[in-house]
Amino acid sequence: MFAEFGYGVLLVSLIVAIYSGLAAVYGAMNKSAALVESARRAMLLTFPLISVAAAALIYLLINDHYEVAFVYEVTSRSMPTYLKVTAWWGGQAGSLVFWSWLLAVFTSAVTLRKWDRDIEFLPWVILVSAITLTFFLGMTVFFENPFTRFWLVNGNVEPSMFAPANATVFTPQDGQGLNPLLRHPGMVIHPPMLYLGFVSYVIPYAFAMAALITGRTDDRWIRITRRWSLWAWLFLSFGLVLGGRWAYDVLGWGGYWGWDPVEIAAFMPWLTGTAFLHSVMIQEKRGLLKQWNMILIILTYALVIFGTFLTRSGVLSSVHAFANSPIGPFFMGFVSLTFIVSVALVIWRWPQLQAETEMKSMLSREALFLLNNLLFMSILVVCFWGVIFPLISELFTGQKVTVGPPFYERATSPLFAALLFLMAVAPLSAWGHSTVQTLGKAIWKSAIAALAVTVALFFTYTQNIGALIGFFLIVLIVLVTFHEFWRGARARQKTQGENFFTALARLMGRNRRRYGGYIIHISMALMAIGILGIEIFQKQTQGTLAAGEKLEIAGYTVEYRELASWDNQGEGVNYTRAVVNVYEDGIYLGQLTPRIDYYYDSQQNMTIPGNRSTLRDDLYILLVDWQPVSSIGATFKIYVNPLVNWLWIGSLLFLVGVIFAAWPDNDPSEEHARRNITRDNRQPSAAD
Amino acid sequence: MIETTPQKRGVPLWVQIVIWVFLVGLLALVGVILGKRQQGTVQPGDAIPDFTLPLFSGYEYEGKSEVKLSDFEGKLVVLNFWASWCKPCEQEAAELEEAWKFYEPGGEVIFLGVDYVDTEPEARAYLKKFGITFFNGPDMGTKISQLFRIRGVPETYFIDQNGALYYVKIGPFLSVDEIKSIIDQKLQ
Amino acid sequence: MNKRKLQITNYGVLAFALALLLAGLFAGSAFAQDNTPTDDEVNVIAKQLYCPVCENTPLDVCPTEACRQWRELIRSQLAEGMTEDQIKQYFVDNYGARVLAEPPRTGLNWLVYLLPPAIILLGAFFLFRSFREWTKPKVEATGVGGERGETSSLKKDDYVARLEEELKKRK
């Protein structure tokens, strides 16, 4: 009943989305405002429609309707209700509905904005969104239908949407249950964040396409979508960080980032998105790089779609992952379509995308931004090639190869270091012109201070040259950025006669994007501390201990006390928990309890580390194995991850920075008007 | 409308060509790989190229320590992929051996065991535990498993007297009779 | 009696010397003294290997049974005195090049190492050329490099004024 209903609603949403796209394009061609308005309303309608379908799916998930194949695959009776809800995006079919729903939310929101000044964009924005939505809905309707049910036909169980002849519904007693790895609070928010990031990039892309199609290739599309791309970037970044945190807490390999192709697929749009975020500023300030910004937003969208395709179609999957996903060819077609059309549009409009002014100096801020873009693109090239190369090798030589962490680390670490350097230098350079002298003058104090810190670190902490370079750059970024805050506030203090903190607050409030950006830079520097810590200073050891025996690592002593194993019937989990005492230099610090959870329904293990986290380091203990007779002992794997906490601290500050930069202004209408004025002021000057 | 730059150059033709070649090449590459993934294992009717299987010590075929598929021309070959870490493989190990014992005297059927991604000591222990006497060897460099595009273990491929694949079994056999019935299709 | 005592001391010295020699010989190889290599010694090698059963998970942290067997194999190979390179080579021979964290540097695989730097250099070249193109008019105007020509005007560049100007622009 609910299954048919949900499917029906999905089908109607698909038809509405198709209609919306067709009406928009037809209305634009024939200059029919009524038709475009109709397309807009149809687009608005997709949101409630998909919400209803999603509600039907959630109803089925919560109420143990195991006759529905998707519900059977991702839930089981022992799961708590909140997990049954989050199972919505725990499997292929459901997460496609989730994607569609988010897309409907975003497109509805964007169609509700005031369009008076940009009415020529409207049909094309609707068209691009409608095509994307149609595609995702199409996948759920035709290939990965979450409402498919089991039917008993002549003694065989078959999944099918509609009842085959002489069939009765077959309801399994219990479901298979969600993959235990996905039953983590981090997993509850990590995928939605990532999807939010992915989906929200559809909007800037849609405006970019609208700009190309209409030929209105000034920076209007960038100004409209500035906040969108900032929010998209926030979601994507935070999705990545949450993914890292989840891996650190659940996957049990002592790290948060393994350069797995699936991770990289999500990282690639972030790279282009970050480059885009920087280079649009050049277009806004200086009227340069119109072509490049187009390329970047197209790349970002393409990588979102391509990354989703690579991980979902089974192209990158292993022998044991789900094969033969039916969405493959359909998805491939969509990927090809969007790539080819976007590239063709850019080539067509290339002459109209010429720069309005010229670059004046190689050390100007825009020049440094371009260097930043080059670095992000370089990292992208490394990542893309690392993901694609095994496919090429397999195809042409028949030899399967792994491109793993050593490759990426070696190739990207100098690039990341160069990015850190740019982060330190760029805030000091001016738009339009800068020279070695002006830059040197601005930076030398901070550089000497940073050098002093580095020398101190050399004698007290580490002699590793890579780490020292990293720390130098990190300190430099923090000092330079703080100095910028200080200098700006002092300047205002002098001219406006305000006290220092008022001056600082007003300064930041007046140019939130810049100072939000600086906060983000500092947060990146903090995150870099954590990354350096784990990459360079991580220590590990492993050993099998009998009760009372000890393992030593990096000044810590870990003593195995006891081990207990018990069932939690209600949740269908068997817990095996070890208790260890932790000492540092003979002083008792406390107990840690690494454990292994075994899930009966999915027959999978989950390794939960016992983690003692401080600003200096994490002591991260995994229970690897144990003997049924506890006297023989248990095997532990122990990591000491120095400084890793700074990664999480940095990411919290990052959140603050982006929200500060992206938060809507108090009075949106005023902001709107103000932006229009600046735009009108700018045009003549740009034209002469 | 606001464009004032004097020159308006389009994208040079050669750049366009490079871009399109790259784009189409990438899409073609991914498309072909996707096609391969979608194919699944080799199917009845597909050509089976020759391969060499080195045998574990203790197994010999006509005095040789390695066998080729082409050595068995005119015979029916049952090619079984297994591994010692694979629990379902254990379910069918005894049945396979029993079937082999049944057909061995006739000399018309050959059983080959290919040990997929396994370590030798464990593999030997496994063979010993189930008393397996048909020819077994490691899948060196995972070449044979890639040839058959196996999706997991156990999987069994039946190749008829003309060297053509005629049946693929994914997962363990449930009984000796199941194995026999597949073989007997081609034995007169 | 005396003679015998001397003999014993002689033997003692000899034994001591021999022990020293042995200790010196084996100081470098811990395995020779203790025949079961530790988990840490195994993991050093396992960390560099990837089992085809669980793709993209390093062997030292992979929880599957197949990977546990691989680690035990490494342990026994270490006990036999095989070196790290020999063990890695054994795994490549037996399971193919994909067990390595990076493609071996042979044939087509060179592409994986050479293409990204090539593209990056190409990108840098194009960027630099574009810079030159963009800055050209300035160069012509001032005769020598544009950067130098601007220095004088920039020295007067007032930070406060610039900041205010930028703030005004935004307002």
PDB file of C-alpha atoms in Angstrom, chain C residues 18-170:
ATOM      1  CA  LEU C  18      83.409 -16.861  20.900  1.00  0.00           C
ATOM      2  CA  ALA C  19      80.372 -15.501  22.682  1.00  0.00           C
ATOM      3  CA  LEU C  20      81.482 -11.963  21.919  1.00  0.00           C
ATOM      4  CA  LEU C  21      81.993 -12.856  18.311  1.00  0.00           C
ATOM      5  CA  LEU C  22      78.575 -14.460  18.088  1.00  0.00           C
ATOM      6  CA  ALA C  23      76.935 -11.537  19.809  1.00  0.00           C
ATOM      7  CA  GLY C  24      78.652  -9.170  17.389  1.00  0.00           C
ATOM      8  CA  LEU C  25      77.588 -11.223  14.419  1.00  0.00           C
ATOM      9  CA  PHE C  26      73.977 -11.405  15.368  1.00  0.00           C
ATOM     10  CA  ALA C  27      73.543  -7.981  16.874  1.00  0.00           C
ATOM     11  CA  GLY C  28      72.289  -6.768  13.503  1.00  0.00           C
ATOM     12  CA  SER C  29      69.698  -9.436  12.946  1.00  0.00           C
ATOM     13  CA  ALA C  30      67.244  -9.804  15.744  1.00  0.00           C
ATOM     14  CA  PHE C  31      65.520 -12.703  14.012  1.00  0.00           C
ATOM     15  CA  ALA C  32      68.434 -15.011  14.335  1.00  0.00           C
ATOM     16  CA  GLN C  33      68.273 -14.829  18.081  1.00  0.00           C
ATOM     17  CA  ASP C  34      64.541 -15.088  18.413  1.00  0.00           C
ATOM     18  CA  ASN C  35      62.838 -17.182  15.807  1.00  0.00           C
ATOM     19  CA  THR C  36      59.389 -15.631  16.030  1.00  0.00           C
ATOM     20  CA  PRO C  37      59.397 -12.108  14.642  1.00  0.00           C
ATOM     21  CA  THR C  38      57.247  -9.658  16.545  1.00  0.00           C
ATOM     22  CA  ASP C  39      53.990  -8.195  15.302  1.00  0.00           C
ATOM     23  CA  ASP C  40      55.751  -4.892  14.782  1.00  0.00           C
ATOM     24  CA  GLU C  41      58.341  -6.429  12.500  1.00  0.00           C
ATOM     25  CA  VAL C  42      55.565  -8.087  10.523  1.00  0.00           C
ATOM     26  CA  ASN C  43      53.530  -4.903  10.340  1.00  0.00           C
ATOM     27  CA  VAL C  44      56.412  -2.878   8.949  1.00  0.00           C
ATOM     28  CA  ILE C  45      56.184  -5.004   5.835  1.00  0.00           C
ATOM     29  CA  ALA C  46      52.440  -5.600   5.956  1.00  0.00           C
ATOM     30  CA  LYS C  47      51.833  -1.850   5.919  1.00  0.00           C
ATOM     31  CA  GLN C  48      53.325  -1.721   2.435  1.00  0.00           C
ATOM     32  CA  LEU C  49      51.197  -4.490   1.002  1.00  0.00           C
ATOM     33  CA  TYR C  50      47.605  -4.617  -0.200  1.00  0.00           C
ATOM     34  CA  CYS C  51      45.591  -7.793  -0.293  1.00  0.00           C
ATOM     35  CA  PRO C  52      43.386  -8.230  -3.402  1.00  0.00           C
ATOM     36  CA  VAL C  53      40.549  -9.509  -1.231  1.00  0.00           C
ATOM     37  CA  CYS C  54      40.065  -6.172   0.506  1.00  0.00           C
ATOM     38  CA  GLU C  55      41.153  -3.604  -2.020  1.00  0.00           C
ATOM     39  CA  ASN C  56      42.718  -0.362  -0.831  1.00  0.00           C
ATOM     40  CA  THR C  57      43.116  -1.482   2.776  1.00  0.00           C
ATOM     41  CA  PRO C  58      46.716  -1.907   3.888  1.00  0.00           C
ATOM     42  CA  LEU C  59      47.495  -5.429   5.020  1.00  0.00           C
ATOM     43  CA  ASP C  60      48.515  -4.407   8.540  1.00  0.00           C
ATOM     44  CA  VAL C  61      45.014  -3.207   9.405  1.00  0.00           C
ATOM     45  CA  CYS C  62      42.869  -5.463   7.249  1.00  0.00           C
ATOM     46  CA  PRO C  63      40.687  -7.651   9.466  1.00  0.00           C
ATOM     47  CA  THR C  64      39.813 -10.444   7.014  1.00  0.00           C
ATOM     48  CA  GLU C  65      40.953 -14.022   7.419  1.00  0.00           C
ATOM     49  CA  ALA C  66      42.901 -13.931   4.143  1.00  0.00           C
ATOM     50  CA  CYS C  67      44.903 -10.966   5.375  1.00  0.00           C
ATOM     51  CA  ARG C  68      45.572 -12.584   8.725  1.00  0.00           C
ATOM     52  CA  GLN C  69      47.050 -15.539   6.818  1.00  0.00           C
ATOM     53  CA  TRP C  70      49.207 -13.192   4.784  1.00  0.00           C
ATOM     54  CA  ARG C  71      50.598 -11.654   7.938  1.00  0.00           C
ATOM     55  CA  GLU C  72      51.416 -15.090   9.308  1.00  0.00           C
ATOM     56  CA  LEU C  73      53.148 -15.899   6.036  1.00  0.00           C
ATOM     57  CA  ILE C  74      55.255 -12.758   6.374  1.00  0.00           C
ATOM     58  CA  ARG C  75      56.107 -13.810   9.904  1.00  0.00           C
ATOM     59  CA  SER C  76      57.318 -17.229   8.827  1.00  0.00           C
ATOM     60  CA  GLN C  77      59.261 -15.736   5.936  1.00  0.00           C
ATOM     61  CA  LEU C  78      60.944 -13.317   8.305  1.00  0.00           C
ATOM     62  CA  ALA C  79      61.768 -16.227  10.578  1.00  0.00           C
ATOM     63  CA  GLU C  80      63.384 -17.962   7.624  1.00  0.00           C
ATOM     64  CA  GLY C  81      65.575 -14.905   7.237  1.00  0.00           C
ATOM     65  CA  MET C  82      64.081 -13.452   4.071  1.00  0.00           C
ATOM     66  CA  THR C  83      64.633  -9.744   3.603  1.00  0.00           C
ATOM     67  CA  GLU C  84      61.899  -7.158   3.161  1.00  0.00           C
ATOM     68  CA  ASP C  85      62.528  -6.903  -0.571  1.00  0.00           C
ATOM     69  CA  GLN C  86      62.490 -10.654  -1.014  1.00  0.00           C
ATOM     70  CA  ILE C  87      59.200 -10.942   0.811  1.00  0.00           C
ATOM     71  CA  LYS C  88      57.619  -8.177  -1.252  1.00  0.00           C
ATOM     72  CA  GLN C  89      58.932  -9.832  -4.406  1.00  0.00           C
ATOM     73  CA  TYR C  90      57.422 -13.142  -3.294  1.00  0.00           C
ATOM     74  CA  PHE C  91      54.019 -11.507  -2.910  1.00  0.00           C
ATOM     75  CA  VAL C  92      54.289  -9.786  -6.290  1.00  0.00           C
ATOM     76  CA  ASP C  93      55.185 -13.078  -7.967  1.00  0.00           C
ATOM     77  CA  ASN C  94      52.341 -14.899  -6.299  1.00  0.00           C
ATOM     78  CA  TYR C  95      49.542 -12.367  -6.357  1.00  0.00           C
ATOM     79  CA  GLY C  96      50.487  -9.807  -8.976  1.00  0.00           C
ATOM     80  CA  ALA C  97      51.722  -6.245  -8.913  1.00  0.00           C
ATOM     81  CA  ARG C  98      48.580  -4.947  -7.286  1.00  0.00           C
ATOM     82  CA  VAL C  99      49.762  -6.067  -3.852  1.00  0.00           C
ATOM     83  CA  LEU C 100      52.197  -3.153  -3.882  1.00  0.00           C
ATOM     84  CA  ALA C 101      51.078   0.240  -2.631  1.00  0.00           C
ATOM     85  CA  GLU C 102      52.363   1.782  -5.833  1.00  0.00           C
ATOM     86  CA  PRO C 103      52.691   0.396  -9.341  1.00  0.00           C
ATOM     87  CA  PRO C 104      56.200  -0.973 -10.006  1.00  0.00           C
ATOM     88  CA  ARG C 105      58.248   1.385 -12.124  1.00  0.00           C
ATOM     89  CA  THR C 106      58.154  -0.540 -15.371  1.00  0.00           C
ATOM     90  CA  GLY C 107      56.607  -0.106 -18.799  1.00  0.00           C
ATOM     91  CA  LEU C 108      53.260   1.608 -18.925  1.00  0.00           C
ATOM     92  CA  ASN C 109      53.348   2.182 -15.180  1.00  0.00           C
ATOM     93  CA  TRP C 110      55.827   4.998 -15.687  1.00  0.00           C
ATOM     94  CA  LEU C 111      52.845   6.984 -16.863  1.00  0.00           C
ATOM     95  CA  VAL C 112      51.481   7.150 -13.350  1.00  0.00           C
ATOM     96  CA  TYR C 113      54.635   8.875 -12.175  1.00  0.00           C
ATOM     97  CA  LEU C 114      55.408  11.027 -15.189  1.00  0.00           C
ATOM     98  CA  LEU C 115      52.078  12.314 -16.385  1.00  0.00           C
ATOM     99  CA  PRO C 116      51.031  14.421 -13.360  1.00  0.00           C
ATOM    100  CA  PRO C 117      54.330  16.361 -13.192  1.00  0.00           C
ATOM    101  CA  ALA C 118      54.189  16.837 -16.953  1.00  0.00           C
ATOM    102  CA  ILE C 119      50.667  18.232 -16.798  1.00  0.00           C
ATOM    103  CA  ILE C 120      51.512  20.406 -13.814  1.00  0.00           C
ATOM    104  CA  LEU C 121      54.545  21.835 -15.613  1.00  0.00           C
ATOM    105  CA  LEU C 122      52.436  22.425 -18.679  1.00  0.00           C
ATOM    106  CA  GLY C 123      49.856  24.198 -16.517  1.00  0.00           C
ATOM    107  CA  ALA C 124      52.569  26.295 -14.913  1.00  0.00           C
ATOM    108  CA  PHE C 125      53.922  27.148 -18.353  1.00  0.00           C
ATOM    109  CA  PHE C 126      50.535  28.269 -19.640  1.00  0.00           C
ATOM    110  CA  LEU C 127      49.881  30.261 -16.507  1.00  0.00           C
ATOM    111  CA  PHE C 128      53.237  31.968 -16.812  1.00  0.00           C
ATOM    112  CA  ARG C 129      52.636  32.723 -20.463  1.00  0.00           C
ATOM    113  CA  SER C 130      49.243  34.175 -19.656  1.00  0.00           C
ATOM    114  CA  PHE C 131      50.877  36.340 -17.014  1.00  0.00           C
ATOM    115  CA  ARG C 132      53.310  37.614 -19.570  1.00  0.00           C
ATOM    116  CA  GLU C 133      50.496  38.355 -21.944  1.00  0.00           C
ATOM    117  CA  TRP C 134      48.458  40.162 -19.320  1.00  0.00           C
ATOM    118  CA  THR C 135      51.340  42.231 -18.031  1.00  0.00           C
ATOM    119  CA  LYS C 136      52.707  43.039 -21.475  1.00  0.00           C
ATOM    120  CA  PRO C 137      51.227  46.521 -21.982  1.00  0.00           C
ATOM    121  CA  LYS C 138      52.778  47.611 -18.711  1.00  0.00           C
ATOM    122  CA  VAL C 139      56.164  46.304 -19.747  1.00  0.00           C
ATOM    123  CA  GLU C 140      56.064  48.242 -22.972  1.00  0.00           C
ATOM    124  CA  ALA C 141      55.062  51.410 -21.178  1.00  0.00           C
ATOM    125  CA  THR C 142      57.836  51.392 -18.603  1.00  0.00           C
ATOM    126  CA  GLY C 143      60.534  49.901 -20.731  1.00  0.00           C
ATOM    127  CA  VAL C 144      62.018  47.629 -18.074  1.00  0.00           C
ATOM    128  CA  GLY C 145      60.016  45.026 -16.116  1.00  0.00           C
ATOM    129  CA  GLY C 146      56.637  46.250 -14.978  1.00  0.00           C
ATOM    130  CA  GLU C 147      57.259  45.293 -11.411  1.00  0.00           C
ATOM    131  CA  ARG C 148      60.219  47.563 -11.023  1.00  0.00           C
ATOM    132  CA  GLY C 149      58.529  50.434 -12.752  1.00  0.00           C
ATOM    133  CA  GLU C 150      55.759  50.392 -10.239  1.00  0.00           C
ATOM    134  CA  THR C 151      57.866  50.335  -7.165  1.00  0.00           C
ATOM    135  CA  SER C 152      58.086  54.062  -6.729  1.00  0.00           C
ATOM    136  CA  SER C 153      54.359  54.571  -6.809  1.00  0.00           C
ATOM    137  CA  LEU C 154      53.903  51.661  -4.483  1.00  0.00           C
ATOM    138  CA  LYS C 155      56.249  52.870  -1.856  1.00  0.00           C
ATOM    139  CA  LYS C 156      53.748  55.552  -1.110  1.00  0.00           C
ATOM    140  CA  ASP C 157      51.011  52.994  -1.061  1.00  0.00           C
ATOM    141  CA  ASP C 158      49.199  53.755   2.114  1.00  0.00           C
ATOM    142  CA  TYR C 159      47.807  50.741   3.813  1.00  0.00           C
ATOM    143  CA  VAL C 160      45.074  52.620   5.634  1.00  0.00           C
ATOM    144  CA  ALA C 161      43.881  54.311   2.516  1.00  0.00           C
ATOM    145  CA  ARG C 162      43.863  51.036   0.643  1.00  0.00           C
ATOM    146  CA  LEU C 163      41.928  49.306   3.355  1.00  0.00           C
ATOM    147  CA  GLU C 164      39.380  52.067   3.557  1.00  0.00           C
ATOM    148  CA  GLU C 165      39.034  52.143  -0.163  1.00  0.00           C
ATOM    149  CA  GLU C 166      38.376  48.446  -0.256  1.00  0.00           C
ATOM    150  CA  LEU C 167      35.899  48.702   2.553  1.00  0.00           C
ATOM    151  CA  LYS C 168      34.118  51.517   0.775  1.00  0.00           C
ATOM    152  CA  LYS C 169      33.951  49.482  -2.352  1.00  0.00           C
ATOM    153  CA  ARG C 170      32.134  46.785  -0.480  1.00  0.00           C
TER     154      ARG C 170
END
